[in-house]
Amino acid sequence: MNFGKGRALEMLVGEGRECAEARGEEVVLDLHGAALGALGADALARRHLELGALTVLRLGRNGIDDRSGAALASALARIGAREHGRGGALRALHLEHNQLADRSARALAVLLAVDGSRLEFLDVSARVVERARARALWSHGSHGPAPSS
């Protein structure tokens, strides 16, 4: 099930989400290029209960700044911790081409370290994540593009 930019969060609550989960389908929120900015990312972080069912979250090219990226990663980590070590449903997180930096990198490292994390793919490419931080993220098991030297 793929939710586009229009009714995205509203469709994640209620019948649409429950049907997708019952069938074991991917639950995708694709907001790539939606120009969310910091305010939109903050709104997503505040709605973290709705994000709990997502298997794929695409937020590339949204102008998400470092503070908002960190808040979003922290909200996703809380989802995983809340689910008693099951790590949440999220398998892929696309944050490429945003304004992420060290604060976001630290929060993403915590997200990757959550017990039982199912996150298999993390893309923070083409961003200002300091190389040492990117390598630290990579060493925690993310499977996005390897940072170049």
PDB file of C-alpha atoms in Angstrom:
ATOM      1  CA  MET A   1       0.000   0.000   0.000  1.00  0.00           C
ATOM      2  CA  ASN A   2       1.513   3.305  -1.034  1.00  0.00           C
ATOM      3  CA  PHE A   3       0.250   6.605   0.375  1.00  0.00           C
ATOM      4  CA  GLY A   4       1.063   9.646  -1.757  1.00  0.00           C
ATOM      5  CA  LYS A   5       1.391  13.267  -0.785  1.00  0.00           C
ATOM      6  CA  GLY A   6      -2.336  14.056  -0.542  1.00  0.00           C
ATOM      7  CA  ARG A   7      -4.012  12.115   2.254  1.00  0.00           C
ATOM      8  CA  ALA A   8      -0.809  10.565   3.591  1.00  0.00           C
ATOM      9  CA  LEU A   9      -1.067  10.798   7.372  1.00  0.00           C
ATOM     10  CA  GLU A  10      -4.844  10.615   7.469  1.00  0.00           C
ATOM     11  CA  MET A  11      -4.748   7.278   5.617  1.00  0.00           C
ATOM     12  CA  LEU A  12      -2.237   5.871   8.077  1.00  0.00           C
ATOM     13  CA  VAL A  13      -4.810   5.837  10.810  1.00  0.00           C
ATOM     14  CA  GLY A  14      -7.764   3.541  10.766  1.00  0.00           C
ATOM     15  CA  GLU A  15      -8.917   1.061   8.194  1.00  0.00           C
ATOM     16  CA  GLY A  16      -6.281   1.585   5.470  1.00  0.00           C
ATOM     17  CA  ARG A  17      -3.361   0.932   7.795  1.00  0.00           C
ATOM     18  CA  GLU A  18      -5.016  -1.997   9.547  1.00  0.00           C
ATOM     19  CA  CYS A  19      -5.827  -3.745   6.257  1.00  0.00           C
ATOM     20  CA  ALA A  20      -2.283  -3.333   4.976  1.00  0.00           C
ATOM     21  CA  GLU A  21      -0.803  -4.640   8.235  1.00  0.00           C
ATOM     22  CA  ALA A  22      -3.178  -7.618   8.288  1.00  0.00           C
ATOM     23  CA  ARG A  23      -2.091  -8.590   4.777  1.00  0.00           C
ATOM     24  CA  GLY A  24       1.598  -8.114   5.637  1.00  0.00           C
ATOM     25  CA  GLU A  25       2.008  -5.469   2.940  1.00  0.00           C
ATOM     26  CA  GLU A  26       4.479  -2.647   2.944  1.00  0.00           C
ATOM     27  CA  VAL A  27       3.070   0.579   4.323  1.00  0.00           C
ATOM     28  CA  VAL A  28       4.824   3.380   2.429  1.00  0.00           C
ATOM     29  CA  LEU A  29       4.646   7.100   3.104  1.00  0.00           C
ATOM     30  CA  ASP A  30       6.188   8.786   0.076  1.00  0.00           C
ATOM     31  CA  LEU A  31       6.687  12.510   0.621  1.00  0.00           C
ATOM     32  CA  HIS A  32       9.816  12.775  -1.535  1.00  0.00           C
ATOM     33  CA  GLY A  33      10.189  16.346  -2.777  1.00  0.00           C
ATOM     34  CA  ALA A  34       7.067  17.579  -0.986  1.00  0.00           C
ATOM     35  CA  ALA A  35       8.902  20.635   0.400  1.00  0.00           C
ATOM     36  CA  LEU A  36       8.000  19.766   3.999  1.00  0.00           C
ATOM     37  CA  GLY A  37      10.828  21.796   5.465  1.00  0.00           C
ATOM     38  CA  ALA A  38      11.483  21.957   9.172  1.00  0.00           C
ATOM     39  CA  LEU A  39       7.835  22.565  10.097  1.00  0.00           C
ATOM     40  CA  GLY A  40       6.593  19.541   8.156  1.00  0.00           C
ATOM     41  CA  ALA A  41       9.259  17.279   9.643  1.00  0.00           C
ATOM     42  CA  ASP A  42       8.369  18.549  13.114  1.00  0.00           C
ATOM     43  CA  ALA A  43       4.695  17.774  12.448  1.00  0.00           C
ATOM     44  CA  LEU A  44       5.626  14.234  11.397  1.00  0.00           C
ATOM     45  CA  ALA A  45       7.688  13.782  14.566  1.00  0.00           C
ATOM     46  CA  ARG A  46       4.724  14.893  16.695  1.00  0.00           C
ATOM     47  CA  ARG A  47       2.475  12.363  14.909  1.00  0.00           C
ATOM     48  CA  HIS A  48       4.854   9.505  15.727  1.00  0.00           C
ATOM     49  CA  LEU A  49       2.048   7.123  16.702  1.00  0.00           C
ATOM     50  CA  GLU A  50       0.813   7.161  13.105  1.00  0.00           C
ATOM     51  CA  LEU A  51       4.348   6.506  11.880  1.00  0.00           C
ATOM     52  CA  GLY A  52       4.586   3.255  13.862  1.00  0.00           C
ATOM     53  CA  ALA A  53       3.046   1.127  11.098  1.00  0.00           C
ATOM     54  CA  LEU A  54       5.288   2.427   8.312  1.00  0.00           C
ATOM     55  CA  THR A  55       7.708   0.072   6.631  1.00  0.00           C
ATOM     56  CA  VAL A  56       9.093   2.692   4.202  1.00  0.00           C
ATOM     57  CA  LEU A  57       9.378   6.435   4.838  1.00  0.00           C
ATOM     58  CA  ARG A  58      10.550   8.564   1.894  1.00  0.00           C
ATOM     59  CA  LEU A  59      11.478  12.113   2.892  1.00  0.00           C
ATOM     60  CA  GLY A  60      14.234  12.947   0.415  1.00  0.00           C
ATOM     61  CA  ARG A  61      14.562  16.492  -0.961  1.00  0.00           C
ATOM     62  CA  ASN A  62      12.368  18.144   1.638  1.00  0.00           C
ATOM     63  CA  GLY A  63      14.584  20.856   3.115  1.00  0.00           C
ATOM     64  CA  ILE A  64      14.603  19.127   6.507  1.00  0.00           C
ATOM     65  CA  ASP A  65      17.139  20.865   8.755  1.00  0.00           C
ATOM     66  CA  ASP A  66      19.416  19.265  11.327  1.00  0.00           C
ATOM     67  CA  ARG A  67      17.182  19.962  14.352  1.00  0.00           C
ATOM     68  CA  SER A  68      14.052  18.615  12.654  1.00  0.00           C
ATOM     69  CA  GLY A  69      15.910  15.594  11.290  1.00  0.00           C
ATOM     70  CA  ALA A  70      17.077  14.798  14.816  1.00  0.00           C
ATOM     71  CA  ALA A  71      13.538  15.191  16.207  1.00  0.00           C
ATOM     72  CA  LEU A  72      12.164  12.858  13.545  1.00  0.00           C
ATOM     73  CA  ALA A  73      14.877  10.226  14.137  1.00  0.00           C
ATOM     74  CA  SER A  74      14.259  10.454  17.899  1.00  0.00           C
ATOM     75  CA  ALA A  75      10.505   9.954  17.385  1.00  0.00           C
ATOM     76  CA  LEU A  76      11.190   6.884  15.235  1.00  0.00           C
ATOM     77  CA  ALA A  77      13.550   5.522  17.912  1.00  0.00           C
ATOM     78  CA  ARG A  78      10.839   6.018  20.574  1.00  0.00           C
ATOM     79  CA  ILE A  79       8.456   3.970  18.422  1.00  0.00           C
ATOM     80  CA  GLY A  80      10.954   1.106  18.368  1.00  0.00           C
ATOM     81  CA  ALA A  81      11.604   1.307  22.108  1.00  0.00           C
ATOM     82  CA  ARG A  82       7.890   1.506  22.868  1.00  0.00           C
ATOM     83  CA  GLU A  83       7.325  -1.757  21.037  1.00  0.00           C
ATOM     84  CA  HIS A  84       9.311  -3.625  23.706  1.00  0.00           C
ATOM     85  CA  GLY A  85      12.444  -4.285  21.712  1.00  0.00           C
ATOM     86  CA  ARG A  86      10.632  -5.199  18.506  1.00  0.00           C
ATOM     87  CA  GLY A  87      12.160  -2.133  16.891  1.00  0.00           C
ATOM     88  CA  GLY A  88       9.063  -0.965  15.038  1.00  0.00           C
ATOM     89  CA  ALA A  89       8.088  -1.816  11.489  1.00  0.00           C
ATOM     90  CA  LEU A  90      10.337   0.653   9.646  1.00  0.00           C
ATOM     91  CA  ARG A  91      12.644  -1.077   7.156  1.00  0.00           C
ATOM     92  CA  ALA A  92      13.709   1.813   4.892  1.00  0.00           C
ATOM     93  CA  LEU A  93      14.271   5.489   5.675  1.00  0.00           C
ATOM     94  CA  HIS A  94      15.085   7.895   2.844  1.00  0.00           C
ATOM     95  CA  LEU A  95      16.447  11.254   4.004  1.00  0.00           C
ATOM     96  CA  GLU A  96      18.706  12.040   1.055  1.00  0.00           C
ATOM     97  CA  HIS A  97      19.313  15.650  -0.037  1.00  0.00           C
ATOM     98  CA  ASN A  98      18.245  17.330   3.207  1.00  0.00           C
ATOM     99  CA  GLN A  99      20.180  19.669   5.515  1.00  0.00           C
ATOM    100  CA  LEU A 100      21.147  17.034   8.074  1.00  0.00           C
ATOM    101  CA  ALA A 101      24.306  17.387  10.158  1.00  0.00           C
ATOM    102  CA  ASP A 102      25.797  16.090  13.409  1.00  0.00           C
ATOM    103  CA  ARG A 103      22.657  16.333  15.551  1.00  0.00           C
ATOM    104  CA  SER A 104      20.696  14.244  13.058  1.00  0.00           C
ATOM    105  CA  ALA A 105      23.590  11.805  12.718  1.00  0.00           C
ATOM    106  CA  ARG A 106      23.619  11.191  16.483  1.00  0.00           C
ATOM    107  CA  ALA A 107      19.837  10.658  16.574  1.00  0.00           C
ATOM    108  CA  LEU A 108      20.005   8.310  13.574  1.00  0.00           C
ATOM    109  CA  ALA A 109      22.732   6.302  15.309  1.00  0.00           C
ATOM    110  CA  VAL A 110      20.379   5.871  18.301  1.00  0.00           C
ATOM    111  CA  LEU A 111      17.595   4.778  15.933  1.00  0.00           C
ATOM    112  CA  LEU A 112      19.899   2.166  14.404  1.00  0.00           C
ATOM    113  CA  ALA A 113      20.898   0.900  17.858  1.00  0.00           C
ATOM    114  CA  VAL A 114      17.313   0.223  19.068  1.00  0.00           C
ATOM    115  CA  ASP A 115      16.978  -3.435  20.072  1.00  0.00           C
ATOM    116  CA  GLY A 116      15.278  -5.383  17.337  1.00  0.00           C
ATOM    117  CA  SER A 117      15.515  -2.557  14.812  1.00  0.00           C
ATOM    118  CA  ARG A 118      14.285  -3.730  11.427  1.00  0.00           C
ATOM    119  CA  LEU A 119      15.826  -0.784   9.598  1.00  0.00           C
ATOM    120  CA  GLU A 120      17.639  -2.292   6.612  1.00  0.00           C
ATOM    121  CA  PHE A 121      18.143   0.819   4.473  1.00  0.00           C
ATOM    122  CA  LEU A 122      19.105   4.362   5.454  1.00  0.00           C
ATOM    123  CA  ASP A 123      19.903   6.976   2.830  1.00  0.00           C
ATOM    124  CA  VAL A 124      21.445  10.238   3.999  1.00  0.00           C
ATOM    125  CA  SER A 125      23.455  10.742   0.821  1.00  0.00           C
ATOM    126  CA  ALA A 126      24.463  14.137  -0.547  1.00  0.00           C
ATOM    127  CA  ARG A 127      24.218  15.782   2.821  1.00  0.00           C
ATOM    128  CA  VAL A 128      26.379  17.628   5.233  1.00  0.00           C
ATOM    129  CA  VAL A 129      26.700  14.730   7.632  1.00  0.00           C
ATOM    130  CA  GLU A 130      30.319  14.892   8.710  1.00  0.00           C
ATOM    131  CA  ARG A 131      32.278  11.965   7.178  1.00  0.00           C
ATOM    132  CA  ALA A 132      33.245  10.528  10.566  1.00  0.00           C
ATOM    133  CA  ARG A 133      29.589  10.519  11.617  1.00  0.00           C
ATOM    134  CA  ALA A 134      28.508   8.939   8.340  1.00  0.00           C
ATOM    135  CA  ARG A 135      31.069   6.177   8.804  1.00  0.00           C
ATOM    136  CA  ALA A 136      29.839   5.644  12.381  1.00  0.00           C
ATOM    137  CA  LEU A 137      26.277   5.311  11.078  1.00  0.00           C
ATOM    138  CA  TRP A 138      27.436   2.896   8.399  1.00  0.00           C
ATOM    139  CA  SER A 139      29.257   0.761  10.968  1.00  0.00           C
ATOM    140  CA  HIS A 140      25.998   0.444  12.955  1.00  0.00           C
ATOM    141  CA  GLY A 141      24.615  -1.641  10.099  1.00  0.00           C
ATOM    142  CA  SER A 142      22.792   0.765   7.789  1.00  0.00           C
ATOM    143  CA  HIS A 143      22.716  -0.472   4.236  1.00  0.00           C
ATOM    144  CA  GLY A 144      22.499   2.738   2.270  1.00  0.00           C
ATOM    145  CA  PRO A 145      25.295   3.871  -0.021  1.00  0.00           C
ATOM    146  CA  ALA A 146      28.665   3.507   1.736  1.00  0.00           C
ATOM    147  CA  PRO A 147      30.295   6.853   2.529  1.00  0.00           C
ATOM    148  CA  SER A 148      33.151   7.583   0.164  1.00  0.00           C
ATOM    149  CA  SER A 149      36.552   8.662   1.409  1.00  0.00           C
TER     150      SER A 149
END
